[in-house]
Coordinates of C-alpha atoms and ligand atoms in Angstrom, one line a residue:
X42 CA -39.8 21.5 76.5
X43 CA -37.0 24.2 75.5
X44 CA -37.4 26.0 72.2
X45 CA -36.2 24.8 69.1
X46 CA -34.0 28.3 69.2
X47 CA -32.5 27.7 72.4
X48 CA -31.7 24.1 71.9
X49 CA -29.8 25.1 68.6
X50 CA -28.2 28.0 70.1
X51 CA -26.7 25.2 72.9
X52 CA -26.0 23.1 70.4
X53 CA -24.1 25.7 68.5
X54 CA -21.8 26.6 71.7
X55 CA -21.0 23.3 72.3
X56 CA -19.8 22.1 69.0
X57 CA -19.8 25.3 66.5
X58 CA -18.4 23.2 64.3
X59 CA -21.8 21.7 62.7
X60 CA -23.4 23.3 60.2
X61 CA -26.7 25.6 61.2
X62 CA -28.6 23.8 58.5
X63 CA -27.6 20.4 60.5
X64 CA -28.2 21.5 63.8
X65 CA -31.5 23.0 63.0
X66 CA -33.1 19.7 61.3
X67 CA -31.1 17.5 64.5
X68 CA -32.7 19.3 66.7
X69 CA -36.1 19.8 65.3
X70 CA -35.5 15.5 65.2
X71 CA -34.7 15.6 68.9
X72 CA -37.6 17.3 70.0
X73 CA -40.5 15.8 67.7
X74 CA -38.7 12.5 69.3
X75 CA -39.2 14.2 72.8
X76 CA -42.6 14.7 72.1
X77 CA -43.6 11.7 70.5
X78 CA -42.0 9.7 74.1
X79 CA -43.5 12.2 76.4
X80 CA -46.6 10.2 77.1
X81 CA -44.7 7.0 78.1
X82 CA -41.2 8.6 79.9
X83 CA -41.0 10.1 82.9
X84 CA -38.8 13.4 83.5
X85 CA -38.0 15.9 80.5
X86 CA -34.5 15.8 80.2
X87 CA -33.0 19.4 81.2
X88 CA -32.0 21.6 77.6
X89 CA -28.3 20.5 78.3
X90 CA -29.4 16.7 77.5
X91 CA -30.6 17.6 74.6
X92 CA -28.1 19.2 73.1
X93 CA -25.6 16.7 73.9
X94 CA -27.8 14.3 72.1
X95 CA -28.4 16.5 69.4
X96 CA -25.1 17.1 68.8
X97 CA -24.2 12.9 69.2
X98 CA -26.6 12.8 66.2
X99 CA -25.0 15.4 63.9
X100 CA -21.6 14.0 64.3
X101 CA -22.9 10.8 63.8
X102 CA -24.5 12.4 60.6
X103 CA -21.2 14.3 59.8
X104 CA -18.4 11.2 60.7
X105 CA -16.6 9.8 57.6
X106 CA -18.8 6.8 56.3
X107 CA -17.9 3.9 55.6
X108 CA -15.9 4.4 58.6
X109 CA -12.4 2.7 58.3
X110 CA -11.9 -0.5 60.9
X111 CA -9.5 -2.9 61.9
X112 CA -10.1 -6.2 60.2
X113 CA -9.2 -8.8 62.6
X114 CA -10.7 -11.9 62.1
X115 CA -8.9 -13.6 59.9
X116 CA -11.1 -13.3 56.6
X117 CA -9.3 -11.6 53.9
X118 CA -12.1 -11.4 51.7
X119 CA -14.7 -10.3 53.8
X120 CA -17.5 -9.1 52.4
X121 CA -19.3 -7.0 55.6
X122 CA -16.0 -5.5 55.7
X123 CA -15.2 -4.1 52.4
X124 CA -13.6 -7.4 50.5
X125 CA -10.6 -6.6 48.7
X126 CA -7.8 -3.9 49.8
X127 CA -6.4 -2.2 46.4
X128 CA -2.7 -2.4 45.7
X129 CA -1.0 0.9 46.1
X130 CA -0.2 1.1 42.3
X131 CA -4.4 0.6 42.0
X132 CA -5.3 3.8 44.7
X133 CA -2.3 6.0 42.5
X134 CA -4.5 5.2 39.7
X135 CA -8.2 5.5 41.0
X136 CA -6.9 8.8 42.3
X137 CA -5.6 9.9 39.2
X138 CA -8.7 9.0 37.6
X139 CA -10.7 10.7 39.9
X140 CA -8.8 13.8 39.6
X141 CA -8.4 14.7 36.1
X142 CA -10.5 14.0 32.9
X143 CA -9.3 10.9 31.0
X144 CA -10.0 9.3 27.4
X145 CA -12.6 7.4 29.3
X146 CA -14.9 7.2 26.5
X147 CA -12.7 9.6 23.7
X148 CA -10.5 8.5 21.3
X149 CA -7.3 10.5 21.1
X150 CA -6.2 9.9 18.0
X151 CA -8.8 10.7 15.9
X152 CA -10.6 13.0 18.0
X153 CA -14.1 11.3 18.0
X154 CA -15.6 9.3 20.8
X155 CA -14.3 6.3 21.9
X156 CA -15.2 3.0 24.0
X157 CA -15.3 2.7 27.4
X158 CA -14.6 -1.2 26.9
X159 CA -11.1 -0.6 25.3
X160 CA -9.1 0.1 28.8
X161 CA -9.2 -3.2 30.4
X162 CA -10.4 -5.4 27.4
X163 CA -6.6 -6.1 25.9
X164 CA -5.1 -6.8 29.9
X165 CA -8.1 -9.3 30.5
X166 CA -7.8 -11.3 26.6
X167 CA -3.6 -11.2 27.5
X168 CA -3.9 -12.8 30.8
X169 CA -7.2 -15.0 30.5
X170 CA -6.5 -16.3 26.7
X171 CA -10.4 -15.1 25.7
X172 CA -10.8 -13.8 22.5
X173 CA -13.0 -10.3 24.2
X174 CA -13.9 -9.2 27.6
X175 CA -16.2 -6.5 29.4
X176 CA -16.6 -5.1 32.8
X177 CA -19.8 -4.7 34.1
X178 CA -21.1 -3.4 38.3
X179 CA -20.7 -6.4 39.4
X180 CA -20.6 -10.4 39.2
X181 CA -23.8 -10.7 40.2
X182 CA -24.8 -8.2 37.5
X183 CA -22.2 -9.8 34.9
X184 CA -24.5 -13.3 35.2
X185 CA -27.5 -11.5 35.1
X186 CA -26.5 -9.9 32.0
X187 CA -25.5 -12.9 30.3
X188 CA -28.4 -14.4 31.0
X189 CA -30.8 -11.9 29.6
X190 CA -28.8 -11.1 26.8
X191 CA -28.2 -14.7 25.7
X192 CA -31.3 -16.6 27.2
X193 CA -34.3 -14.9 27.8
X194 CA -37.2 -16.9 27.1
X195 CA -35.1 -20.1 26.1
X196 CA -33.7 -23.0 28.7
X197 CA -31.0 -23.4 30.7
X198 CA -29.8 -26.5 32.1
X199 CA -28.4 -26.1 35.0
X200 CA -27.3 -29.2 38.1
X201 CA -29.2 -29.3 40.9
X202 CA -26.0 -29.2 43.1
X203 CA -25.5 -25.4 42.0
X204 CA -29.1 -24.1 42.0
X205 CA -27.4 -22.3 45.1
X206 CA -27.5 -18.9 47.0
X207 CA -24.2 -17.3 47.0
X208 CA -25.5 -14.7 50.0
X209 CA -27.2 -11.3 50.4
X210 CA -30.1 -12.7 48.5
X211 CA -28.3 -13.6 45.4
X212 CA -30.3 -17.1 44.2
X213 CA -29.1 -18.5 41.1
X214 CA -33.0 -19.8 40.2
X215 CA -33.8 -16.3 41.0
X216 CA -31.9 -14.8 38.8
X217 CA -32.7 -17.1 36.2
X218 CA -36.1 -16.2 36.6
X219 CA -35.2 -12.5 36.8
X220 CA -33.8 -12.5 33.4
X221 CA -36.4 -14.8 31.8
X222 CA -33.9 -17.6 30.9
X223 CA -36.0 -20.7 31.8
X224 CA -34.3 -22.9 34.6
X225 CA -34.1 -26.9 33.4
X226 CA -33.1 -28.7 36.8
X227 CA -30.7 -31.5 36.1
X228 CA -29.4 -34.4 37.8
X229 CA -29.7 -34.4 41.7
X230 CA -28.0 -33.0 44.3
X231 CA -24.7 -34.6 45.2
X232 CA -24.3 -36.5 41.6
X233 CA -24.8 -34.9 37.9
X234 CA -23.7 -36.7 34.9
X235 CA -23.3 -35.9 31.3
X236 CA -26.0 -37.6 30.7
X237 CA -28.4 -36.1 32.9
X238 CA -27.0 -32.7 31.2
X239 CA -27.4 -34.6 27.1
X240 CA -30.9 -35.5 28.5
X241 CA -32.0 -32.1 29.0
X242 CA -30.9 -30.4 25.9
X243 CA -33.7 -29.9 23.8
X244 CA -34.9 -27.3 20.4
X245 CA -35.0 -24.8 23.0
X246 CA -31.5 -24.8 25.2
X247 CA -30.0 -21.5 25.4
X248 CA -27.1 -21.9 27.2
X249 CA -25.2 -24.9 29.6
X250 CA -24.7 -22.9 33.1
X251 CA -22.2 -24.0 35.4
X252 CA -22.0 -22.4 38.6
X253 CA -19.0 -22.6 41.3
X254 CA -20.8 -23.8 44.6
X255 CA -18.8 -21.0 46.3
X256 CA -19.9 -21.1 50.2
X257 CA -21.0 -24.3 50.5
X258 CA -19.2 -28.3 49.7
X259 CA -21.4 -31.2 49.3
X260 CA -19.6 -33.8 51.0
X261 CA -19.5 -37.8 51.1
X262 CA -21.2 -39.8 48.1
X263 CA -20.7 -37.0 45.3
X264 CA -19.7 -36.3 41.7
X265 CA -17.9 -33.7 39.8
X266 CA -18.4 -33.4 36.1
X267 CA -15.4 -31.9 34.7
X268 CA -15.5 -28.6 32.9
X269 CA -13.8 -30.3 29.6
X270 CA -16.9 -33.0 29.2
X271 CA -19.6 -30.2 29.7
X272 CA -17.9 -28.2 27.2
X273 CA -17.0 -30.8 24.8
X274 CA -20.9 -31.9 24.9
X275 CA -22.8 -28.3 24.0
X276 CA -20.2 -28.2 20.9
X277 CA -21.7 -31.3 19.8
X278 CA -24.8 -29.6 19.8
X279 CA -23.4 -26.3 19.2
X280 CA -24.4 -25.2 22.7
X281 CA -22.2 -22.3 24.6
X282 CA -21.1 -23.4 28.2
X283 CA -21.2 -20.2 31.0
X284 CA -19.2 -20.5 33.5
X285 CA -19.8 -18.5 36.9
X286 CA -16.7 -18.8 38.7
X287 CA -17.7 -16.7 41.7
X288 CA -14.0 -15.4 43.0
X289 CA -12.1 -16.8 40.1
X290 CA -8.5 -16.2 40.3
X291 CA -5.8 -15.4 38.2
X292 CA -3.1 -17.3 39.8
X293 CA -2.7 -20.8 41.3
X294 CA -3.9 -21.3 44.8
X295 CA -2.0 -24.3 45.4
X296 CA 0.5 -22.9 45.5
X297 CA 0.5 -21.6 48.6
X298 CA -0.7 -24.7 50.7
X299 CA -4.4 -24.3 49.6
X300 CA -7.1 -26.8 47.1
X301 CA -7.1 -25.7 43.7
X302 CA -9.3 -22.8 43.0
X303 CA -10.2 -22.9 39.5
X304 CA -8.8 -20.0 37.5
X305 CA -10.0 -17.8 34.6
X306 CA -7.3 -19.4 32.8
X307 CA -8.5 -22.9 33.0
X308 CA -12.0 -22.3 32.4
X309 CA -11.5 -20.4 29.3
X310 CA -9.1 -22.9 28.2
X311 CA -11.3 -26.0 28.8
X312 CA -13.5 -24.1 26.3
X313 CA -16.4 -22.2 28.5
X314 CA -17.6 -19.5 26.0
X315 CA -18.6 -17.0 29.0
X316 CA -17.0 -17.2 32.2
X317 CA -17.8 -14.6 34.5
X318 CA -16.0 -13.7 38.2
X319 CA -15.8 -10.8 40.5
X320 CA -13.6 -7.6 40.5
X321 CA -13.0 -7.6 44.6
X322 CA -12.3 -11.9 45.5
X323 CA -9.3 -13.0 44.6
X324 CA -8.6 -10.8 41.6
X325 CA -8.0 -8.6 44.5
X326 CA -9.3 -5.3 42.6
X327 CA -11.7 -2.8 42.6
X328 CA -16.1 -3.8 42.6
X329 CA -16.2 -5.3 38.9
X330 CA -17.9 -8.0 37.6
X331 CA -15.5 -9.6 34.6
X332 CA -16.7 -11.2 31.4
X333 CA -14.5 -12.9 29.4
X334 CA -15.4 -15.5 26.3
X335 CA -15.9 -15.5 22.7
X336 CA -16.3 -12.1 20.7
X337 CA -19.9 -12.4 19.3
X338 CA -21.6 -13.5 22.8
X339 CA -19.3 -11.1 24.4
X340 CA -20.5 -8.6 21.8
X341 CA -24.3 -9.4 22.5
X342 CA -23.7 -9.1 26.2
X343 CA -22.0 -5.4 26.0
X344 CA -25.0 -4.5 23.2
X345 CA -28.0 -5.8 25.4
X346 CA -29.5 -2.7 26.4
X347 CA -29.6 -2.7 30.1
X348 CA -26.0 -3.8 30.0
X349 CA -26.0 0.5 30.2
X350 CA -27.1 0.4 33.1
X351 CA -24.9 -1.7 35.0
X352 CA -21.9 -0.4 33.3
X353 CA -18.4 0.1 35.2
X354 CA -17.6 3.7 36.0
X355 CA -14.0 5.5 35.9
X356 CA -12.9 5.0 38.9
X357 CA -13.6 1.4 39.3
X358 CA -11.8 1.0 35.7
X359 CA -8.8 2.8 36.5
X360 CA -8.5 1.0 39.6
X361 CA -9.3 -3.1 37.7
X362 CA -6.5 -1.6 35.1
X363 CA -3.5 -1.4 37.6
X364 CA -4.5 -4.3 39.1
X365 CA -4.4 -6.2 36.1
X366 CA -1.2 -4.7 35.3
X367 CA 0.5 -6.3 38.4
X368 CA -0.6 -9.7 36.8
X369 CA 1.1 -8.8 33.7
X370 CA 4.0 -7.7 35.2
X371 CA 4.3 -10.9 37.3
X372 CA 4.4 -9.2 40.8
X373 CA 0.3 -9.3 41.6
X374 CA 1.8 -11.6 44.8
X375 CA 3.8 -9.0 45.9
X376 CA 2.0 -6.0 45.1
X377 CA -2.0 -7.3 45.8
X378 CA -3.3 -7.1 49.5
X379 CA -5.4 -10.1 49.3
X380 CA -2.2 -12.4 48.0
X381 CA 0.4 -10.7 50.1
X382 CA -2.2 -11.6 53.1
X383 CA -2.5 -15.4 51.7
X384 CA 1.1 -15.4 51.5
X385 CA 2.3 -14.2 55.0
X386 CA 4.4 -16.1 56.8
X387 CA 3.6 -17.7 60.0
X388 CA 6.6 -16.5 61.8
X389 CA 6.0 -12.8 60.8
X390 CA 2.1 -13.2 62.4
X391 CA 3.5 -14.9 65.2
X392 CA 5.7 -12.0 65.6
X393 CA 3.2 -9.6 65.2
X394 CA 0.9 -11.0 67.4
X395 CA 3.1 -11.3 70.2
X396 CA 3.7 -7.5 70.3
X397 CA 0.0 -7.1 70.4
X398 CA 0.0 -9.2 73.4
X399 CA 2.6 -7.1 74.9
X400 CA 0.6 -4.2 74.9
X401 CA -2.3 -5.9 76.9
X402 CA -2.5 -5.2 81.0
X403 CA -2.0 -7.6 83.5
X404 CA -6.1 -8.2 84.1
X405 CA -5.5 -9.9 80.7
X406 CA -4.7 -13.5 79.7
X407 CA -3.2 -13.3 76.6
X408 CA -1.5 -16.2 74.2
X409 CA -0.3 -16.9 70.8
X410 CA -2.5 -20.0 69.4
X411 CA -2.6 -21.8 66.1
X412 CA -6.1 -20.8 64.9
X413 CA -6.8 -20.8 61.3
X414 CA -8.1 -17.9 58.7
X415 CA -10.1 -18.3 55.4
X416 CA -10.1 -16.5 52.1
X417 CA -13.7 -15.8 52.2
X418 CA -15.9 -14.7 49.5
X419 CA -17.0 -17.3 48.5
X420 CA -14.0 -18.8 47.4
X421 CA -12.4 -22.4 48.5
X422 CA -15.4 -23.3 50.6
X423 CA -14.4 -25.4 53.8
X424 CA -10.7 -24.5 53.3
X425 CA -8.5 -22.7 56.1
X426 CA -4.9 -21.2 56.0
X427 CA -3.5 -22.5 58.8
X428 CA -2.3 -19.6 60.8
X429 CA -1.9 -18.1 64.7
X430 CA -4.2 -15.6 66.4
X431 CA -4.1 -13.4 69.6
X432 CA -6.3 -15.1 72.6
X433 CA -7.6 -12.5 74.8
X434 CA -9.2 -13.8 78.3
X435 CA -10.3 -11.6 81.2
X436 CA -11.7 -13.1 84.6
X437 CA -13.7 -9.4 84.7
X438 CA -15.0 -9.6 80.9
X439 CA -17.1 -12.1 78.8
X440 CA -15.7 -13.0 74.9
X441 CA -18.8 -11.0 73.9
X442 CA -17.6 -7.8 76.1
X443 CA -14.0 -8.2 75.0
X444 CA -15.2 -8.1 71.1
X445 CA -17.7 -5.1 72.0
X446 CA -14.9 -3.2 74.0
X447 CA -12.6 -3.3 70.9
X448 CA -15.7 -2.3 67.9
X449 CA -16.2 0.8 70.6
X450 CA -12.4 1.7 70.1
X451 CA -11.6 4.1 67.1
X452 CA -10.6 2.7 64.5
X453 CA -13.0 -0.2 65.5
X454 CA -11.6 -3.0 65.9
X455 CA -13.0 -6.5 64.7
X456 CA -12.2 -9.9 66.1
X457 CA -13.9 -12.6 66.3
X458 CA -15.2 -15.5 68.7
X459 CA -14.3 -18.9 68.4
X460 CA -14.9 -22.1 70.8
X461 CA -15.9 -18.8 73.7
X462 CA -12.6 -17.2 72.9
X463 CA -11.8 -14.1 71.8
X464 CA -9.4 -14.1 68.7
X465 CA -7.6 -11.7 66.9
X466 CA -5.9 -12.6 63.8
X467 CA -2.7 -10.9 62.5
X468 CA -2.7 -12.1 58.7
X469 CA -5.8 -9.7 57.7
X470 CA -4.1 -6.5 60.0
X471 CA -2.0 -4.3 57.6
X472 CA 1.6 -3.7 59.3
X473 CA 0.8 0.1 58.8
X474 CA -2.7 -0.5 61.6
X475 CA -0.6 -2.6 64.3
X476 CA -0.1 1.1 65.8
X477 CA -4.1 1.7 66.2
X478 CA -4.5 -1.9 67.2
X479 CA -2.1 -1.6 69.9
X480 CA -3.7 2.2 71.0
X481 CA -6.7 0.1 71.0
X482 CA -5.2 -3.1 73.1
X483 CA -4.2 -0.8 75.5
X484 CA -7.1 1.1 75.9
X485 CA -9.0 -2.0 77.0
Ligands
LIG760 C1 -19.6 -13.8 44.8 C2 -20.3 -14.6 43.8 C3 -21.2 -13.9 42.9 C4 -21.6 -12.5 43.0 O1 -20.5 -11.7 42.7 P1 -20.5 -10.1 43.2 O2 -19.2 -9.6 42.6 O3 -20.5 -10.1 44.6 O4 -21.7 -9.5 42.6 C5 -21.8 -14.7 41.9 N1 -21.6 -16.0 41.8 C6 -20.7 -16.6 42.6 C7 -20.5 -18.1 42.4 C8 -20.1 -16.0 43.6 O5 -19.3 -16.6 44.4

């Protein structure tokens, strides 16, 4: 076993360029590690070994993280992968943010403090038609906080078709429960009427809680109550409806070949007093969860106390603002990642792809298909945009090798498998990465 001096002092002529402090604490790592496996390995590896290996681990300590990939699978919202690209105008702004101080929370004018609420509150009531609006973490936090705010300790009827799990853990019963609002199942699975919903209201409803089934369609013998009726019914009994649209989205979806996803618009329009929706889906912005509704509950929301605690920082507003903006200014299709990807033509892909293809060897098999991407995040479940990927088959590698080979290239890479083929699809490659992907191609 080399001392801990020597193996540092290799370490230190192989790569100077790690920080004492790091090689020290890698090393000291490396050999407790050493020690530990002694009993069960054979040979001790020679002080070279080591120091290669210590110095793996402090550049794998040291690399930029997240590290930037290659998002090839067709997913434009993919959560694992980051969601939502910003718009340029949104990075010119984040940065900006970032840089410099800012009236965050100061009020110019009269020189006293301010409200962080008042940057993105006038952009969301202009393009929504709510009367008050407040950014929050996240959507998941945004329904949490309604909840608590507006129901703890009281009912909430919500359908038994959208007691669902929206993924990474996030139940909707659970967070019922989490915020002490009391969950009142209604109706069944695949059919809820009004009157399963009139039934359930009692002395002790807080709230009617809708929920967008996001990943998941129940198909076949099923029935959807429309937002209107649901509405129309807790202002007979002077009820407010909440509204979870999950993605949301500003701007019509069927418009480019795809089912309706309902927008902000039309929820707060068919009179849902909170309708929540996330910041990075189709918004196409920064991490945010959105709440838009009426002023009071809006008001009680923003004053609950742990509403602090899961408030939206500078960076993320900055970055929601001049996205929002785009909307305003009509050119969110042009200007927004996630709708300039919905939006790409199939002759530009096919284009695209077939350069890829050019770069491969001749111990490939490559080909143009039809293959179809999502939107992802949990928006338009069971709906694809029909689109074209690159097929790569090798008599020499496996789909699985092929996909490893191109998440070991740097940037990583990320297809995906489909049918035992490999697949890469254009429409969720920037233009700007085709260069990298192509390095990568040819490195195979
Ligand atoms: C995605 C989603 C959420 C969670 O939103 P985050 O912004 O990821 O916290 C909540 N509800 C629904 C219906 C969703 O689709």
């Amino acid at each position: 076993m080399p001392a801990v001096d020597v193996l540092i002092a290799r370490v230190h002529e192989l790569a100077p360029e790690i920080p004492a402090s790091v090689a020290t604490s890698q090393a000291r790592l490396e050999l407790d590690r050493l020690r530990r496996g002694l009993d069960h390995e054979g040979d001790l590896p020679d002080t070279n070994a080591l120091a290669e290996s210590v110095v793996r681990s402090a550049q794998r300590l040291l690399a930029p993280a997240p590290q930037p990939v290659i998002n090839a699978t067709g997913v434009i919202v993919h959560t694992n992968l980051g969601r939502a690209l910003l718009s340029d105008r949104a990075i010119a702004a984040l940065q900006e943010a970032a840089r410099g101080y800012s009236d965050l929370e100061y009020d110019v004018a009269s020189g006293r403090r301010g409200s962080r609420r008042v940057h993105v509150e006038d952009l969301l009531c202009e393009l929504t038609g709510a009367e008050a609006a407040l950014v929050v973490n996240n959507n998941a936090g945004a329904v949490y906080l309604c909840l608590a705010a507006l129901a703890g300790g009281r009912e909430v009827p919500v359908s038994r078709g959208e007691a669902v799990e929206i993924g990474g853990g996030f139940r909707i019963p659970d967070i019922l429960s989490q915020s002490r609002a009391i969950l009142r199942d209604v109706g069944t699975t695949n059919r809820t009427r009004l009157a399963d919903y009139a039934a359930a209201i009692g002395p002790n409803t807080a709230l009617l809680l809708r929920v967008h089934t996001s990943n998941f369609l129940v198909v076949g013998f099923t029935e959807g109550l429309p937002l209107e009726d649901l509405c129309a019914l807790g202002d007979q009994h002077s009820i407010p409806v909440m509204n979870d649209l999950g993605s949301g989205t500003l701007l019509p979806t069927e418009e480019h070949g795809l089912d309706p996803e309902p927008t902000v618009q039309e929820s707060v329009a068919a009179g849902a007093a909170l309708t929540t929706f996330s910041g990075d889906k189709l918004l196409g912005g920064p991490q945010a969860g959105i709440i838009v509704g009426r002023r009071d509950l809006v008001d009680a929301v923003a004053a609950y106390p742990l509403t602090r605690a899961l408030r939206a920082d500078k960076l993320c507003l900055a970055a929601l603002h001049a996205t929002l903006l785009a909307y305003v200014a009509g050119v969110a299709e042009s200007e927004i990642p996630v709708w300039r990807m919905i939006a790409a033509s199939i002759a530009d892909l096919k284009r695209r792809a077939q350069a890829w293809a050019a770069a491969l060897g001749s111990g490939f098999d490559a080909e143009v298909i039809p293959a179809e991407a999502t939107v992802g995040g949990g928006s338009l479940p069971g709906q694809v945009i029909p689109s074209v990927a690159l097929r790569i088959a090798s008599p020499d590698h496996s789909p699985d090798e092929l996909a490893a080979a191109l998440r070991a290239a740097r940037p990583p890479v990320i297809g995906r498998i489909e049918a035992d083929a490999f697949l890469l699809s254009p429409r969720t490659v920037l233009e700007r990465e085709d260069g990298a992907l192509i390095a990568a191609l040819r490195g195979l």
